[in-house]
PDB file of C-alpha atoms in Angstrom:
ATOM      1  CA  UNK A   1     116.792  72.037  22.944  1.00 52.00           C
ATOM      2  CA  UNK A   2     114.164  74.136  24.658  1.00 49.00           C
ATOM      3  CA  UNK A   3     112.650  71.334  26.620  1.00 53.00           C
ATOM      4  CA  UNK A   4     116.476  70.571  27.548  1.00 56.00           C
ATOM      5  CA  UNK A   5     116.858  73.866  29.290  1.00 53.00           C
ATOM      6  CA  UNK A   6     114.645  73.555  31.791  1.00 55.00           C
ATOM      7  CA  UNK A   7     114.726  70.253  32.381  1.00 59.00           C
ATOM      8  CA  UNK A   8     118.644  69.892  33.030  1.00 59.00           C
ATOM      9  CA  UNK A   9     118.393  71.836  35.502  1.00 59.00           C
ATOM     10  CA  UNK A  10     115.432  69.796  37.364  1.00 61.00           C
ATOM     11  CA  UNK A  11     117.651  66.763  36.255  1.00 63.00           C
ATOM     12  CA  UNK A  12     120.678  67.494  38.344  1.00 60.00           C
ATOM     13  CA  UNK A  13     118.964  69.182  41.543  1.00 64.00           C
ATOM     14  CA  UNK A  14     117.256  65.831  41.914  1.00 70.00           C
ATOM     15  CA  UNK A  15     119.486  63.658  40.342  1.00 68.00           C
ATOM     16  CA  UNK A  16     123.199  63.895  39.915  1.00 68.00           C
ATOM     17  CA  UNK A  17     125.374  65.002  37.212  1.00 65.00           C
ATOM     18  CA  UNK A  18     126.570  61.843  36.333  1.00 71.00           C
ATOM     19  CA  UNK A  19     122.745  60.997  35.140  1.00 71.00           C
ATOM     20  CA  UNK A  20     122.424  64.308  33.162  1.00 68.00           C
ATOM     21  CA  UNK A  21     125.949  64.103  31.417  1.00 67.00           C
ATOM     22  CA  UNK A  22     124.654  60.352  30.139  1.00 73.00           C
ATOM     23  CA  UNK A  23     121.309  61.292  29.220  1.00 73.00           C
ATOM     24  CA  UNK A  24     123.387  64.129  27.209  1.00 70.00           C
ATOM     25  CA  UNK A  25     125.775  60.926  26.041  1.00 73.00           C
ATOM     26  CA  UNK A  26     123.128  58.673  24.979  1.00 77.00           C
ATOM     27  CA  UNK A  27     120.792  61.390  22.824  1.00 74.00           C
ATOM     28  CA  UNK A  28     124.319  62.158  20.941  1.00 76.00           C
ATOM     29  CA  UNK A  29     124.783  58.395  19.905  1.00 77.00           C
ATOM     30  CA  UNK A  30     121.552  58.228  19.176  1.00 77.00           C
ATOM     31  CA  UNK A  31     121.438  61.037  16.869  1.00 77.00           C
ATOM     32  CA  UNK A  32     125.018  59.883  15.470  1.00 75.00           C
ATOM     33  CA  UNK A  33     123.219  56.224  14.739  1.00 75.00           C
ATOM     34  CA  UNK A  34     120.263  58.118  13.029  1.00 75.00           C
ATOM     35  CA  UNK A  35     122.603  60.166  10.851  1.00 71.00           C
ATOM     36  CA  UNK A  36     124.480  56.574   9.959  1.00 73.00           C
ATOM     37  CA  UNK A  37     121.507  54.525   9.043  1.00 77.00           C
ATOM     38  CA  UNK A  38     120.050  57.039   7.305  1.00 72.00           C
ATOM     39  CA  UNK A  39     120.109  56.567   3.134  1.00 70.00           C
ATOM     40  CA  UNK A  40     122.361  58.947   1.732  1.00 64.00           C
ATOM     41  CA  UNK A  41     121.952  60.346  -2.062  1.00 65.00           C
ATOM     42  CA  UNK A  42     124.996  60.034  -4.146  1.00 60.00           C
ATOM     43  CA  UNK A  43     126.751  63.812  -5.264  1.00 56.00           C
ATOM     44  CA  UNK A  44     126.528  63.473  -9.214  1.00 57.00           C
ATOM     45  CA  UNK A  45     128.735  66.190  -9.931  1.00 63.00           C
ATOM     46  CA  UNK A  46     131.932  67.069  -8.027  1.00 64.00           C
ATOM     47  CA  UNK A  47     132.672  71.128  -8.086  1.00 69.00           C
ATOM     48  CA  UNK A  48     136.709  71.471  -7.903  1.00 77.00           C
ATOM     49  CA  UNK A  49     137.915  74.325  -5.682  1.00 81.00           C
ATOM     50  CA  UNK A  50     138.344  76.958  -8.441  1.00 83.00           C
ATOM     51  CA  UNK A  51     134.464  76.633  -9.330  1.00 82.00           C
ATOM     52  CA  UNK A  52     133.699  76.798  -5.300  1.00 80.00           C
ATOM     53  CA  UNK A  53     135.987  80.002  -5.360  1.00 84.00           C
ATOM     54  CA  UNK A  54     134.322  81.602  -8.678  1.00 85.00           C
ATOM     55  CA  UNK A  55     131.063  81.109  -6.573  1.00 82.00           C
ATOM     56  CA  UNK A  56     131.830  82.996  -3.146  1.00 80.00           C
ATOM     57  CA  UNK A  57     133.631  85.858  -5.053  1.00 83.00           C
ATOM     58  CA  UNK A  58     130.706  85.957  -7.251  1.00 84.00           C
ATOM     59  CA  UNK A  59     128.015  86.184  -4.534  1.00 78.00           C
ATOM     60  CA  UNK A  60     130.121  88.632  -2.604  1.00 77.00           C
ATOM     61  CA  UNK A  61     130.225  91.061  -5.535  1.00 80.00           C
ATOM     62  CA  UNK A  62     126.784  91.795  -4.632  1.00 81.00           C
ATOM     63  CA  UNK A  63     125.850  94.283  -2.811  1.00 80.00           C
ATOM     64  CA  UNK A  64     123.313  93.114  -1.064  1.00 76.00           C
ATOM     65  CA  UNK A  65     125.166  89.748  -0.332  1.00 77.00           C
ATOM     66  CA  UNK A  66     128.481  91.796   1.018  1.00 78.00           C
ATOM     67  CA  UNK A  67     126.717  94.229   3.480  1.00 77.00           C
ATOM     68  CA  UNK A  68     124.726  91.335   4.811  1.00 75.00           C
ATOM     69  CA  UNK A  69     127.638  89.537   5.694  1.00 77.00           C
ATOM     70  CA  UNK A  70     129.367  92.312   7.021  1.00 80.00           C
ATOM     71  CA  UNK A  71     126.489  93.139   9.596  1.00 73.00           C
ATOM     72  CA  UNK A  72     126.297  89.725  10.766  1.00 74.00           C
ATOM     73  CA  UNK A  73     129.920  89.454  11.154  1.00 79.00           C
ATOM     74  CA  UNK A  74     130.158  93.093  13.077  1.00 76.00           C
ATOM     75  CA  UNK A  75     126.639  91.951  15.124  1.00 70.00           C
ATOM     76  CA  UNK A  76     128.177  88.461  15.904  1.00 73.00           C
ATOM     77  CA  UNK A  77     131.252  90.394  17.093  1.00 74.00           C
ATOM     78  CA  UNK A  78     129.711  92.104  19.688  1.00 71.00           C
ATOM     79  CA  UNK A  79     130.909  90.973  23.338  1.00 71.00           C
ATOM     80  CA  UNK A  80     127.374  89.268  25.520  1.00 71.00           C
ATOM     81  CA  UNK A  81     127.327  89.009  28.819  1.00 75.00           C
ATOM     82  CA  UNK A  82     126.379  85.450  29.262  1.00 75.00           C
ATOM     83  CA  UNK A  83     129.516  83.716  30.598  1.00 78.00           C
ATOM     84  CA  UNK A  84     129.799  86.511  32.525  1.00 84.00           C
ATOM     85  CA  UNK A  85     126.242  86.743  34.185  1.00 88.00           C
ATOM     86  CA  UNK A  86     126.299  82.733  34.659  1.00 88.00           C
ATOM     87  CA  UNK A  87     129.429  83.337  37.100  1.00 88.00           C
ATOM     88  CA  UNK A  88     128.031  86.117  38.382  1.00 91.00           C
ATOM     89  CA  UNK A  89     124.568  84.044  39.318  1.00 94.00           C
ATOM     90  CA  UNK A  90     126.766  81.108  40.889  1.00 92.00           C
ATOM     91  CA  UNK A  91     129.105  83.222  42.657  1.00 92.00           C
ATOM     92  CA  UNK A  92     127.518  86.149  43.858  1.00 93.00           C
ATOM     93  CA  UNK A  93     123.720  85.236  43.998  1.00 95.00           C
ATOM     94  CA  UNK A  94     124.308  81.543  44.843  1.00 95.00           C
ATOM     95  CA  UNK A  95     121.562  80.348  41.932  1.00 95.00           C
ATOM     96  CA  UNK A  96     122.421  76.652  41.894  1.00 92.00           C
ATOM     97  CA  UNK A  97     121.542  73.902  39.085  1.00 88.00           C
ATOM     98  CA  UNK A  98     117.909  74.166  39.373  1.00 90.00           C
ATOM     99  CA  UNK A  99     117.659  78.323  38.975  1.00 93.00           C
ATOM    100  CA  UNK A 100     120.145  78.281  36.571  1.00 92.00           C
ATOM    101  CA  UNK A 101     118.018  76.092  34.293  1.00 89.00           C
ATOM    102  CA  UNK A 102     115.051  77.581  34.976  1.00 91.00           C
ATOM    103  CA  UNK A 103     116.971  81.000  33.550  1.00 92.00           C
ATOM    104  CA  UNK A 104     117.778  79.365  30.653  1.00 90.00           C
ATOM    105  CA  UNK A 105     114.358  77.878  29.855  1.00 91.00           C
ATOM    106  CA  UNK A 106     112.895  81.598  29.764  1.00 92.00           C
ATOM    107  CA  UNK A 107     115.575  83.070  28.009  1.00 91.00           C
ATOM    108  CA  UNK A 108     114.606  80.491  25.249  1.00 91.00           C
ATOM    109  CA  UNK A 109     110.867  81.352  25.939  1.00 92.00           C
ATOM    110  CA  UNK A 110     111.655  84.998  25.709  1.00 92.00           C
ATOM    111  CA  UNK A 111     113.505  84.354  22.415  1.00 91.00           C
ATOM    112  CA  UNK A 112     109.926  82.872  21.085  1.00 92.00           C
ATOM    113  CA  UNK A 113     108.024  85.680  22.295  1.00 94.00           C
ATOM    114  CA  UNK A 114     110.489  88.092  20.252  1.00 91.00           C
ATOM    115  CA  UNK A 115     109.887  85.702  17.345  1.00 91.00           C
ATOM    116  CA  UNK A 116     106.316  86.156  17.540  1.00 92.00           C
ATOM    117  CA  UNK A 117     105.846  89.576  18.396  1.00 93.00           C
ATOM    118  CA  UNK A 118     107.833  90.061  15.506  1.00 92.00           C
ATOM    119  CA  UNK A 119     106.180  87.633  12.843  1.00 90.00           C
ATOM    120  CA  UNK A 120     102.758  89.336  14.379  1.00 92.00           C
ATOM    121  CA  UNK A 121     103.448  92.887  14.474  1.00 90.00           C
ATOM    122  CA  UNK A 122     107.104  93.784  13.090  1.00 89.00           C
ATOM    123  CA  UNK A 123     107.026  92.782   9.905  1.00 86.00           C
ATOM    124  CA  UNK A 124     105.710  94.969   7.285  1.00 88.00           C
ATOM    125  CA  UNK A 125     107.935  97.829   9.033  1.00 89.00           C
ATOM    126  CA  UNK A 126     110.784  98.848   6.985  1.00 89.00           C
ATOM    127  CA  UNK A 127     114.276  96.806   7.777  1.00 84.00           C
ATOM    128  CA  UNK A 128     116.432  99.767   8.444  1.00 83.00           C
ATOM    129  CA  UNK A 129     113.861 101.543  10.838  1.00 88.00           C
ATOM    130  CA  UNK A 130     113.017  98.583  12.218  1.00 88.00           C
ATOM    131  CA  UNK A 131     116.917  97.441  13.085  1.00 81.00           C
ATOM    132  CA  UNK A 132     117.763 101.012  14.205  1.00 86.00           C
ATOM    133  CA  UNK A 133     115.070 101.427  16.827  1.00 89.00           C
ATOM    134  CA  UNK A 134     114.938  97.609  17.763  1.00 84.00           C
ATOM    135  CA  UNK A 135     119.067  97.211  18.520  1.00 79.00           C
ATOM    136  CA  UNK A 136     118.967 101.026  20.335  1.00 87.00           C
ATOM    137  CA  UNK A 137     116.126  99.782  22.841  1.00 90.00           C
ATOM    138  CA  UNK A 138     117.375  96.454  23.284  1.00 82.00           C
ATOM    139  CA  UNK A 139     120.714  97.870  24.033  1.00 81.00           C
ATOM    140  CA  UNK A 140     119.763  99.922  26.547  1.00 88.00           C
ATOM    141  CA  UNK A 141     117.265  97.599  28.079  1.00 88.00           C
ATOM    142  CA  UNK A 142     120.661  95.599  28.406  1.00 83.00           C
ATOM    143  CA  UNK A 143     121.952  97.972  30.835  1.00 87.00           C
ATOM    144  CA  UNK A 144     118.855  96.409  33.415  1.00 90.00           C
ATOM    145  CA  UNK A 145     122.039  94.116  34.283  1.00 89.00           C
ATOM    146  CA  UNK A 146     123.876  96.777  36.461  1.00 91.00           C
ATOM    147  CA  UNK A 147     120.596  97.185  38.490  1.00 94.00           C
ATOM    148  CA  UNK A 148     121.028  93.310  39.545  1.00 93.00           C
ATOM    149  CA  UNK A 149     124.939  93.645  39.307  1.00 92.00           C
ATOM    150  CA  UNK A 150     124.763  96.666  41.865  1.00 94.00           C
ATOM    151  CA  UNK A 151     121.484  95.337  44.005  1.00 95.00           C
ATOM    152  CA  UNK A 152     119.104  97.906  43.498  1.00 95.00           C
ATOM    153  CA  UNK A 153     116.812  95.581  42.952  1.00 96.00           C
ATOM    154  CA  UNK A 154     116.696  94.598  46.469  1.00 96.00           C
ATOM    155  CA  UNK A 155     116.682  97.947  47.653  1.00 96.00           C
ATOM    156  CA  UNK A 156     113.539  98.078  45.225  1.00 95.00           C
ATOM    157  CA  UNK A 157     112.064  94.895  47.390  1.00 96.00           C
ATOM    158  CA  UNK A 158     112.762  92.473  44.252  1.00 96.00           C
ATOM    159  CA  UNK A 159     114.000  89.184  45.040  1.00 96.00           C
ATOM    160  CA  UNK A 160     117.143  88.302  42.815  1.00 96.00           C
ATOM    161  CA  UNK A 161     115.770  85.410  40.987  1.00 96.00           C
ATOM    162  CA  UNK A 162     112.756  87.263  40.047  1.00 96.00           C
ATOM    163  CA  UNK A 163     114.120  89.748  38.650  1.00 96.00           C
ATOM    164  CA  UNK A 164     116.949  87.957  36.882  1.00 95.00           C
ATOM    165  CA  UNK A 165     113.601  85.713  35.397  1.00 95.00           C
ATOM    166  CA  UNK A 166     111.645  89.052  34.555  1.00 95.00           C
ATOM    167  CA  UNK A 167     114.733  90.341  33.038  1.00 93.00           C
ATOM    168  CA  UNK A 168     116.076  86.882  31.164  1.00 91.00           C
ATOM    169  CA  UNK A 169     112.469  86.815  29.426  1.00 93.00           C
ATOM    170  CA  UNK A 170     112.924  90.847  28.616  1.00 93.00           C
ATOM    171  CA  UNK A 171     116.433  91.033  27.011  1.00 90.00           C
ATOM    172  CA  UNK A 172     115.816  88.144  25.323  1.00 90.00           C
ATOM    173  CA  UNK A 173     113.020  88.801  23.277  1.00 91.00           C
ATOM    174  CA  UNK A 174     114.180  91.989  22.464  1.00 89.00           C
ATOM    175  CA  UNK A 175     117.620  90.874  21.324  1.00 85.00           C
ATOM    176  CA  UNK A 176     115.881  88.300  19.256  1.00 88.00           C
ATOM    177  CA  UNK A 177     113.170  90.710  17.700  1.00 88.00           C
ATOM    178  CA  UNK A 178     116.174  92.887  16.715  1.00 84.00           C
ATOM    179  CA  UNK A 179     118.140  90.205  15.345  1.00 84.00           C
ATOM    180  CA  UNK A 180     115.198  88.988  13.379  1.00 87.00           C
ATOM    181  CA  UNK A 181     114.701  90.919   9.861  1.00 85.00           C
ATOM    182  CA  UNK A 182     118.195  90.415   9.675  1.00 79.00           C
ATOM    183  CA  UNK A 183     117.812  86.750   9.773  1.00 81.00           C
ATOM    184  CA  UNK A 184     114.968  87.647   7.152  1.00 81.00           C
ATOM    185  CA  UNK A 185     116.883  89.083   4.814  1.00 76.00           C
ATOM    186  CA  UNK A 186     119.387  86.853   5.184  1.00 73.00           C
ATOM    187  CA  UNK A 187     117.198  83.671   4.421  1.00 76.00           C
ATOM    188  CA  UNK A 188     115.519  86.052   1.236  1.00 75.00           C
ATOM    189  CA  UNK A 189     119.263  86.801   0.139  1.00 69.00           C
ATOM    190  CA  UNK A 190     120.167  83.085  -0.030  1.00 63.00           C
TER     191      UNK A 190
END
């Protein structure tokens, strides 16, 4: 997936897209062939749908289970700006194939530098300090679109692909260190 990123791009600036889209077609039947010759273990016990409904409602009677749930659902809710920004890149800044995938590769690097920084340095902080502060400074770093949006970055002397790079690698690792002791506590809920 990461290696993907960067490479698609490269792919159809040199290639075409009709080599790209059947790479993309041949790694899906291959994975598809791997998933069908692969030995399956037989389910011993079938659960009917009143046990599988006993379950959920008794998971979501905890507390800790129900406001988790609830913040990912209200955090996954929240509009992003990618399908926006990727029109706005084409469009208005004329990024082609090869930019494009480039952004995308360090977007994905930024989201492992958030990881890190976080598994490094973030962790022994306290969850609700740590979410607070985290998801107010990456939502204002966030607003670093409207400076590319309005060009002030080129009054600044910035070339646009630098700083949408500079800023890709930025909002993503702080969106991703923010979302992370959620996914924690998520993964030490289950």
């Amino acid at each position: 997936g990461r290696a993907a990123s960067g490479t698609g791009g490269v792919l159809v600036a040199e290639g075409s897209p009709g080599l790209v889209f059947g790479l993309m077609a041949l790694l899906t039947f291959v994975t598809s062939m791997v998933v069908v010759i692969m030995p399956d273990r037989a389910v011993r016990e079938t659960l009917g749908l009143g046990h599988l409904v006993a379950e959920v409602k008794t998971s979501f009677g905890e507390r800790k289970v129900y406001r988790t749930a609830c913040f990912v659902l209200l955090f996954a809710a929240v509009p992003h700006m990618g399908g926006v920004m990727f029109v706005f890149y084409r469009r208005e800044l004329g990024f082609g194939a090869m930019e494009l995938g480039v952004l995308d590769l360090v977007q994905n690097v930024g989201s492992i530098l958030g990881i890190v920084v976080y598994k490094v340095w973030c962790r022994q902080v306290p969850i609700r300090r740590f979410v607070a502060v985290s998801t107010l400074v990456a939502s204002v770093a966030s607003l670093s679109n409207i400076v590319l949006i309005t060009h002030a970055n080129r009054r600044l002397g910035i070339p646009d692909f630098v700083f949408a790079v500079v800023d890709g690698v930025f909002i993503e690792a702080l969106g991703r260190l923010a979302m992370m002791p959620i996914l924690v506590w998520m993964a030490e809920v289950a």
